CSV table of C-alpha atoms and ligand atoms in Angstrom, one decimal:
chain,number,residue,atom,x,y,z
M,27,MET,CA,-49.8,75.2,77.0
M,28,PRO,CA,-49.2,78.9,77.4
M,29,ASP,CA,-51.1,80.4,80.4
M,30,LYS,CA,-53.0,83.6,80.2
M,31,GLN,CA,-50.3,85.5,82.0
M,32,SER,CA,-47.5,84.7,79.6
M,33,SER,CA,-49.6,85.6,76.6
M,34,LYS,CA,-49.8,89.2,77.9
M,35,VAL,CA,-46.0,89.7,78.1
M,36,PRO,CA,-45.1,92.2,75.4
M,37,VAL,CA,-42.6,90.9,72.9
M,38,LEU,CA,-39.7,93.3,72.9
M,39,THR,CA,-37.0,93.0,70.3
M,40,SER,CA,-34.1,95.0,68.8
M,41,GLU,CA,-36.7,96.5,66.5
M,42,THR,CA,-38.9,97.8,69.3
M,43,ALA,CA,-38.9,101.6,69.5
M,44,VAL,CA,-37.8,102.7,73.0
M,45,MET,CA,-38.9,105.9,74.5
M,46,ALA,CA,-38.3,107.3,78.0
M,47,VAL,CA,-38.7,110.4,80.2
M,48,ILE,CA,-35.7,111.7,82.1
M,49,GLY,CA,-35.8,114.0,85.1
M,50,ASP,CA,-34.8,114.5,88.7
M,51,PRO,CA,-37.0,113.6,90.5
M,52,ILE,CA,-39.0,111.2,88.2
M,53,ARG,CA,-40.7,108.6,90.4
M,54,HIS,CA,-44.1,110.2,90.2
M,55,SER,CA,-44.2,110.8,86.5
M,56,LYS,CA,-47.4,109.7,84.8
M,57,SER,CA,-45.8,109.8,81.3
M,58,PRO,CA,-44.9,106.0,81.2
M,59,LEU,CA,-48.5,105.0,82.0
M,60,MET,CA,-49.9,107.5,79.5
M,61,HIS,CA,-47.5,106.6,76.7
M,62,ASN,CA,-47.7,102.8,77.1
M,63,ALA,CA,-51.5,103.0,77.0
M,64,ALA,CA,-51.1,105.1,73.8
M,65,LEU,CA,-48.6,102.7,72.2
M,66,ALA,CA,-50.8,99.7,73.0
M,67,ALA,CA,-54.0,101.3,71.7
M,68,SER,CA,-52.2,102.3,68.4
M,69,GLU,CA,-50.6,98.8,68.1
M,70,CYS,CA,-47.1,100.3,67.9
M,71,ASP,CA,-44.1,98.1,68.5
M,72,GLY,CA,-42.8,100.4,71.2
M,73,VAL,CA,-42.2,100.8,74.9
M,74,TYR,CA,-41.9,103.8,77.2
M,75,THR,CA,-40.0,103.9,80.5
M,76,ALA,CA,-38.6,106.5,82.9
M,77,PHE,CA,-35.0,107.1,84.0
M,78,HIS,CA,-33.8,109.1,87.0
M,79,VAL,CA,-31.0,111.2,85.6
M,80,LEU,CA,-29.1,113.5,87.9
M,81,PRO,CA,-27.9,116.9,86.5
M,82,GLU,CA,-24.3,115.8,86.4
M,83,GLN,CA,-25.2,112.7,84.3
M,84,LEU,CA,-27.3,114.5,81.7
M,85,GLY,CA,-24.5,114.4,79.0
M,86,GLU,CA,-23.9,110.7,79.6
M,87,ALA,CA,-27.6,110.0,79.4
M,88,ILE,CA,-27.9,111.7,76.0
M,89,ALA,CA,-24.8,109.9,74.8
M,90,GLY,CA,-26.5,106.7,76.0
M,91,MET,CA,-29.6,107.6,73.9
M,92,ARG,CA,-27.4,107.8,70.8
M,93,ALA,CA,-25.5,104.6,71.6
M,94,LEU,CA,-28.6,102.5,72.3
M,95,GLY,CA,-30.7,104.0,69.5
M,96,ILE,CA,-33.4,105.1,71.8
M,97,ARG,CA,-36.1,106.6,69.6
M,98,GLY,CA,-37.4,109.4,71.8
M,99,MET,CA,-37.2,111.1,75.1
M,100,ASN,CA,-39.2,113.5,77.1
M,101,VAL,CA,-37.2,115.8,79.3
M,102,THR,CA,-38.5,117.3,82.5
M,103,ILE,CA,-37.3,119.3,85.5
M,104,PRO,CA,-34.4,120.2,85.9
M,105,HIS,CA,-33.0,119.3,82.4
M,106,LYS,CA,-35.2,121.2,79.9
M,107,GLU,CA,-32.7,124.0,79.3
M,108,ASN,CA,-29.4,122.2,79.8
M,109,VAL,CA,-30.2,119.4,77.4
M,110,ILE,CA,-30.0,121.8,74.5
M,111,ALA,CA,-26.2,121.8,74.5
M,112,HIS,CA,-26.2,118.0,73.9
M,113,LEU,CA,-28.5,117.9,70.9
M,114,ASP,CA,-27.8,118.2,67.1
M,115,GLN,CA,-30.8,120.3,66.1
M,116,ILE,CA,-33.3,122.4,67.9
M,117,ASP,CA,-36.6,123.3,66.3
M,118,ASN,CA,-37.5,127.0,66.1
M,119,HIS,CA,-40.1,126.9,68.8
M,120,ALA,CA,-37.8,125.2,71.3
M,121,ARG,CA,-35.0,127.6,70.4
M,122,MET,CA,-37.1,130.6,71.0
M,123,ILE,CA,-38.3,129.3,74.4
M,124,GLY,CA,-34.8,128.1,75.3
M,125,ALA,CA,-36.2,124.8,76.6
M,126,VAL,CA,-36.7,121.3,75.2
M,127,ASN,CA,-39.2,118.8,76.5
M,128,THR,CA,-39.1,116.2,73.6
M,129,ILE,CA,-36.2,114.7,71.7
M,130,VAL,CA,-36.5,112.7,68.5
M,131,ASN,CA,-33.7,110.4,67.5
M,132,ASP,CA,-33.9,110.6,63.7
M,133,ASN,CA,-31.3,107.9,62.5
M,134,GLY,CA,-28.7,109.2,64.9
M,135,THR,CA,-29.6,112.9,64.7
M,136,LEU,CA,-31.0,114.2,67.9
M,137,ILE,CA,-33.6,116.9,67.4
M,138,GLY,CA,-35.1,118.9,70.3
M,139,TYR,CA,-38.7,120.2,70.4
M,140,ASN,CA,-40.9,121.9,72.9
M,141,THR,CA,-44.4,120.5,72.9
M,142,ASP,CA,-45.6,122.2,76.1
M,143,GLY,CA,-46.9,125.4,74.6
M,144,PRO,CA,-48.4,123.9,71.4
M,145,GLY,CA,-49.9,121.1,73.6
M,146,TYR,CA,-51.5,123.6,75.8
M,147,VAL,CA,-53.0,125.6,72.8
M,148,ARG,CA,-54.3,122.4,71.2
M,149,SER,CA,-55.9,121.3,74.4
M,150,LEU,CA,-57.5,124.7,75.0
M,151,ILE,CA,-59.0,124.8,71.5
M,152,GLU,CA,-60.1,121.1,71.3
M,153,GLU,CA,-61.5,121.1,74.8
M,154,THR,CA,-63.3,124.5,74.9
M,155,GLY,CA,-63.9,125.0,71.2
M,156,ILE,CA,-62.7,128.7,71.4
M,157,ASP,CA,-61.7,130.6,68.3
M,158,LEU,CA,-58.3,131.9,69.3
M,159,GLU,CA,-58.5,134.7,66.6
M,160,GLU,CA,-61.5,136.1,68.5
M,161,ALA,CA,-60.1,135.6,72.0
M,162,ARG,CA,-58.7,138.2,74.4
M,163,VAL,CA,-56.4,136.2,76.7
M,164,LEU,CA,-55.0,137.2,80.1
M,165,LEU,CA,-52.0,135.2,81.1
M,166,ILE,CA,-51.2,135.2,84.8
M,167,GLY,CA,-47.5,134.9,85.6
M,168,ALA,CA,-44.3,135.6,83.8
M,169,GLY,CA,-42.0,132.6,84.4
M,170,GLY,CA,-40.8,129.9,82.0
M,171,ALA,CA,-44.2,128.4,81.6
M,172,ALA,CA,-45.9,131.7,80.8
M,173,ARG,CA,-43.2,132.5,78.2
M,174,GLY,CA,-43.8,129.2,76.4
M,175,LEU,CA,-47.6,129.6,76.4
M,176,ALA,CA,-47.4,133.3,75.3
M,177,TYR,CA,-45.2,132.2,72.3
M,178,ALA,CA,-47.6,129.4,71.3
M,179,LEU,CA,-50.7,131.6,71.8
M,180,LEU,CA,-49.3,134.3,69.6
M,181,HIS,CA,-48.3,131.7,66.9
M,182,GLY,CA,-51.9,130.4,67.1
M,183,GLY,CA,-53.1,133.8,66.1
M,184,VAL,CA,-54.6,135.0,69.4
M,185,LYS,CA,-56.5,138.3,69.1
M,186,GLN,CA,-55.0,139.9,72.1
M,187,LEU,CA,-52.6,138.8,74.9
M,188,VAL,CA,-52.1,140.5,78.2
M,189,ILE,CA,-49.5,139.2,80.6
M,190,ALA,CA,-50.1,140.1,84.3
M,191,ASN,CA,-47.5,139.5,86.8
M,192,ARG,CA,-46.8,140.4,90.5
M,193,THR,CA,-43.4,141.7,89.3
M,194,ALA,CA,-44.5,143.7,86.3
M,195,ASP,CA,-40.9,144.0,84.9
M,196,ARG,CA,-40.8,140.3,84.2
M,197,ALA,CA,-44.0,140.5,82.2
M,198,GLU,CA,-42.5,143.5,80.3
M,199,ARG,CA,-39.5,141.4,79.4
M,200,ILE,CA,-41.6,138.8,77.7
M,201,VAL,CA,-43.5,141.5,75.8
M,202,ASP,CA,-40.2,143.0,74.6
M,203,GLU,CA,-39.2,139.5,73.3
M,204,LEU,CA,-42.4,138.6,71.6
M,205,HIS,CA,-44.1,141.8,70.5
M,206,SER,CA,-43.0,141.3,66.9
M,207,ILE,CA,-45.1,138.1,66.6
M,208,GLY,CA,-48.4,139.5,67.7
M,209,ASN,CA,-50.6,141.7,69.9
M,210,ILE,CA,-49.1,141.4,73.4
M,211,GLU,CA,-48.9,143.8,76.3
M,212,ALA,CA,-47.9,143.7,80.0
M,213,THR,CA,-49.7,144.8,83.1
M,214,ALA,CA,-49.3,144.4,86.9
M,215,LEU,CA,-51.0,142.0,89.2
M,216,ILE,CA,-51.7,143.8,92.4
M,217,ASP,CA,-52.9,141.8,95.4
M,218,GLY,CA,-54.4,139.2,93.0
M,219,ILE,CA,-56.2,141.8,90.8
M,220,PRO,CA,-54.9,142.1,87.2
M,221,GLN,CA,-54.8,145.7,86.1
M,222,VAL,CA,-57.0,145.2,83.1
M,223,LYS,CA,-60.8,145.5,83.1
M,224,PRO,CA,-62.4,142.0,83.5
M,225,ASP,CA,-65.0,142.7,80.8
M,226,GLN,CA,-62.1,143.0,78.3
M,227,VAL,CA,-61.0,139.5,79.1
M,228,ASP,CA,-62.4,136.3,77.5
M,229,VAL,CA,-59.9,133.8,78.8
M,230,ILE,CA,-57.7,133.8,82.0
M,231,ILE,CA,-54.8,131.3,82.2
M,232,ASN,CA,-53.0,130.7,85.4
M,233,THR,CA,-49.3,129.8,84.8
M,234,THR,CA,-48.1,130.3,88.4
M,235,SER,CA,-47.7,127.5,90.8
M,236,LEU,CA,-50.3,129.0,93.2
M,237,GLY,CA,-52.9,126.4,94.0
M,238,MET,CA,-50.7,123.4,93.2
M,239,HIS,CA,-50.5,120.5,95.6
M,240,PRO,CA,-49.8,120.9,98.6
M,241,ASN,CA,-50.6,124.7,98.5
M,242,VAL,CA,-54.2,124.0,97.3
M,243,GLU,CA,-55.7,127.0,99.2
M,244,GLU,CA,-53.8,129.6,97.1
M,245,MET,CA,-55.0,131.3,94.0
M,246,SER,CA,-53.2,133.9,91.7
M,247,VAL,CA,-56.4,135.9,90.9
M,248,GLN,CA,-59.0,137.0,93.4
M,249,ALA,CA,-62.4,135.5,93.0
M,250,SER,CA,-64.0,139.0,92.8
M,251,TYR,CA,-62.2,139.4,89.4
M,252,LEU,CA,-63.9,136.4,87.8
M,253,MET,CA,-66.9,136.8,85.6
M,254,PRO,CA,-69.5,134.4,84.1
M,255,HIS,CA,-68.5,135.2,80.4
M,256,MET,CA,-64.9,134.0,81.0
M,257,ILE,CA,-63.2,130.7,80.3
M,258,VAL,CA,-60.8,130.2,83.3
M,259,SER,CA,-57.9,127.8,82.6
M,260,ASP,CA,-55.2,126.5,84.9
M,261,ILE,CA,-52.0,124.7,83.8
M,262,ILE,CA,-51.9,122.9,87.2
M,263,TYR,CA,-53.4,119.4,87.1
M,264,ASN,CA,-52.7,118.3,90.7
M,265,PRO,CA,-55.3,118.9,91.9
M,266,LEU,CA,-57.5,118.6,88.8
M,267,GLU,CA,-59.8,121.3,90.1
M,268,THR,CA,-57.7,124.1,91.7
M,269,LYS,CA,-59.2,126.7,94.0
M,270,LEU,CA,-59.2,129.1,91.1
M,271,LEU,CA,-61.2,126.7,88.9
M,272,ALA,CA,-63.7,126.1,91.7
M,273,ALA,CA,-64.1,129.8,92.2
M,274,ALA,CA,-64.6,130.2,88.4
M,275,LYS,CA,-67.3,127.5,88.4
M,276,ALA,CA,-69.0,129.2,91.3
M,277,VAL,CA,-69.5,132.4,89.3
M,278,GLY,CA,-70.7,130.5,86.3
M,279,ALA,CA,-67.6,130.7,84.2
M,280,ARG,CA,-66.4,127.8,82.1
M,281,THR,CA,-63.2,126.0,83.2
M,282,HIS,CA,-60.3,124.2,81.6
M,283,SER,CA,-57.9,122.1,83.7
M,284,GLY,CA,-54.2,121.5,83.2
M,285,LEU,CA,-54.7,117.8,82.5
M,286,GLY,CA,-55.2,118.7,78.9
M,287,MET,CA,-51.9,120.4,78.6
M,288,PHE,CA,-50.1,117.3,80.0
M,289,VAL,CA,-52.1,115.0,77.7
M,290,TYR,CA,-51.5,117.0,74.5
M,291,GLN,CA,-47.8,117.8,75.1
M,292,GLY,CA,-47.5,114.0,75.3
M,293,ALA,CA,-49.7,113.6,72.2
M,294,ILE,CA,-47.6,115.8,70.1
M,295,ALA,CA,-44.4,114.0,71.3
M,296,PHE,CA,-46.1,110.6,70.5
M,297,GLU,CA,-46.9,111.8,67.0
M,298,LEU,CA,-43.3,113.0,66.4
M,299,TRP,CA,-42.0,109.6,67.4
M,300,THR,CA,-44.5,107.3,65.8
M,301,GLY,CA,-45.9,109.3,62.9
M,302,LYS,CA,-49.4,108.2,64.1
M,303,LYS,CA,-52.2,110.3,65.4
M,304,ALA,CA,-52.2,110.1,69.2
M,305,PRO,CA,-55.2,108.4,70.9
M,306,THR,CA,-55.8,111.4,73.2
M,307,GLU,CA,-58.8,109.9,75.0
M,308,VAL,CA,-56.9,106.7,75.9
M,309,MET,CA,-54.1,108.9,77.2
M,310,ARG,CA,-56.4,111.1,79.3
M,311,ASP,CA,-58.2,108.0,80.7
M,312,ALA,CA,-54.8,106.4,81.7
M,313,VAL,CA,-53.7,109.5,83.6
M,314,LEU,CA,-57.1,110.0,85.2
M,315,ARG,CA,-57.2,106.4,86.4
M,316,ALA,CA,-53.7,106.6,87.8
M,317,MET,CA,-54.5,109.9,89.7
M,318,GLN,CA,-57.6,108.3,91.2
M,319,GLU,CA,-55.6,105.3,92.4
M,320,VAL,CA,-53.2,107.5,94.2
M,321,ARG,CA,-56.1,109.1,96.2
Y,420,LIG,P1,-42.0,128.6,85.9
Y,420,LIG,O1,-40.8,128.7,85.2
Y,420,LIG,O2,-42.4,127.2,86.4
Y,420,LIG,O3,-43.2,129.3,85.3
Y,420,LIG,P2,-41.1,130.7,87.8
Y,420,LIG,O4,-40.1,131.2,86.8
Y,420,LIG,O5,-40.6,130.5,89.1
Y,420,LIG,O6,-41.7,129.3,87.4
Y,420,LIG,O7,-42.3,131.7,87.8
Y,420,LIG,C1,-43.3,131.6,88.8
Y,420,LIG,C2,-44.4,132.6,88.5
Y,420,LIG,O8,-45.3,132.5,89.6
Y,420,LIG,C3,-43.9,134.0,88.4
Y,420,LIG,O9,-44.8,134.8,87.5
Y,420,LIG,C4,-44.2,134.5,89.8
Y,420,LIG,O10,-44.4,135.9,90.0
Y,420,LIG,P3,-43.1,136.9,90.2
Y,420,LIG,O11,-42.4,137.0,88.9
Y,420,LIG,O12,-43.7,138.2,90.7
Y,420,LIG,O13,-42.2,136.2,91.2
Y,420,LIG,C5,-45.5,133.8,90.1
Y,420,LIG,N1,-45.7,133.7,91.6
Y,420,LIG,C6,-45.1,132.9,92.4
Y,420,LIG,N2,-45.5,133.1,93.7
Y,420,LIG,C7,-46.4,134.1,93.6
Y,420,LIG,C8,-47.3,134.7,94.6
Y,420,LIG,N3,-47.2,134.4,95.9
Y,420,LIG,N4,-48.1,135.7,94.1
Y,420,LIG,C9,-48.1,136.1,92.8
Y,420,LIG,N5,-47.4,135.5,91.9
Y,420,LIG,C10,-46.5,134.5,92.3
């Protein structure tokens, strides 16, 4: 008689779609948990794992993906840029950003996508209900994450985008690249004060690492700049409530945490691999539960 335990063992066959995340380091990735919960909830014949791939092994890892017929991969630090050289096609968004976080193996053709920016925008819209076409957005930071978000926000039809960065030149460079897509300008961030009037800002998005564990006491924007009419968003999700978000709550502003970006970048990848709508609530719960267990 089969016992309860053995009836829970998933049946994996040569038909099972295999997905994985590759990165270095990779041990703490929440992607396997999130995606396996989504695959189970959607009754997909699929499994998602994680591989620790060193930079010098990236080419071999992608060759392995081809040889084994692995259906999909997520790509994380430090491989997002270097993986491009090993793929067959790059979608326009990922090409523009110069970074891939999702690979789809379409019958042997490896296609690279970037779901980070679109995932962030979908999360912001679905979780706050804002109308992007009416929103004046202030993006803090001008690194790779800011660039991806700026591109996705402009594509989403944002009314106005201002990029504020400590090194104003870097913000100017993003503006030079993207000004043909929409209404974008650069400004300086001086001692945590963006050089744009706060009453002209509806949404602030922190894309810097200030406030991320273990530097939880840092914030990119001074609390005195925050106003009650604003939505304040942080792409950091560890901790779930950064010091910036706590300060925003304290002045009566609405907040939006980085967990949504993580969930929705995964949701878009899931939809590319499976063709099914991602169960985003199941995914969010799985990540939240895992984060609470760590504490
Ligand atoms: P990523 O690619 O992850 O976005 P990055 O390219 O290293 O990372 O960019 C980090 C961003 O955080 C930059 O905008 C950086 O500002 P500078 O361009 O002036 O360096 C910003 N940043 C990092 N530390 C900061 C600090 N102490 N104060 C203000 N901004 C900071």
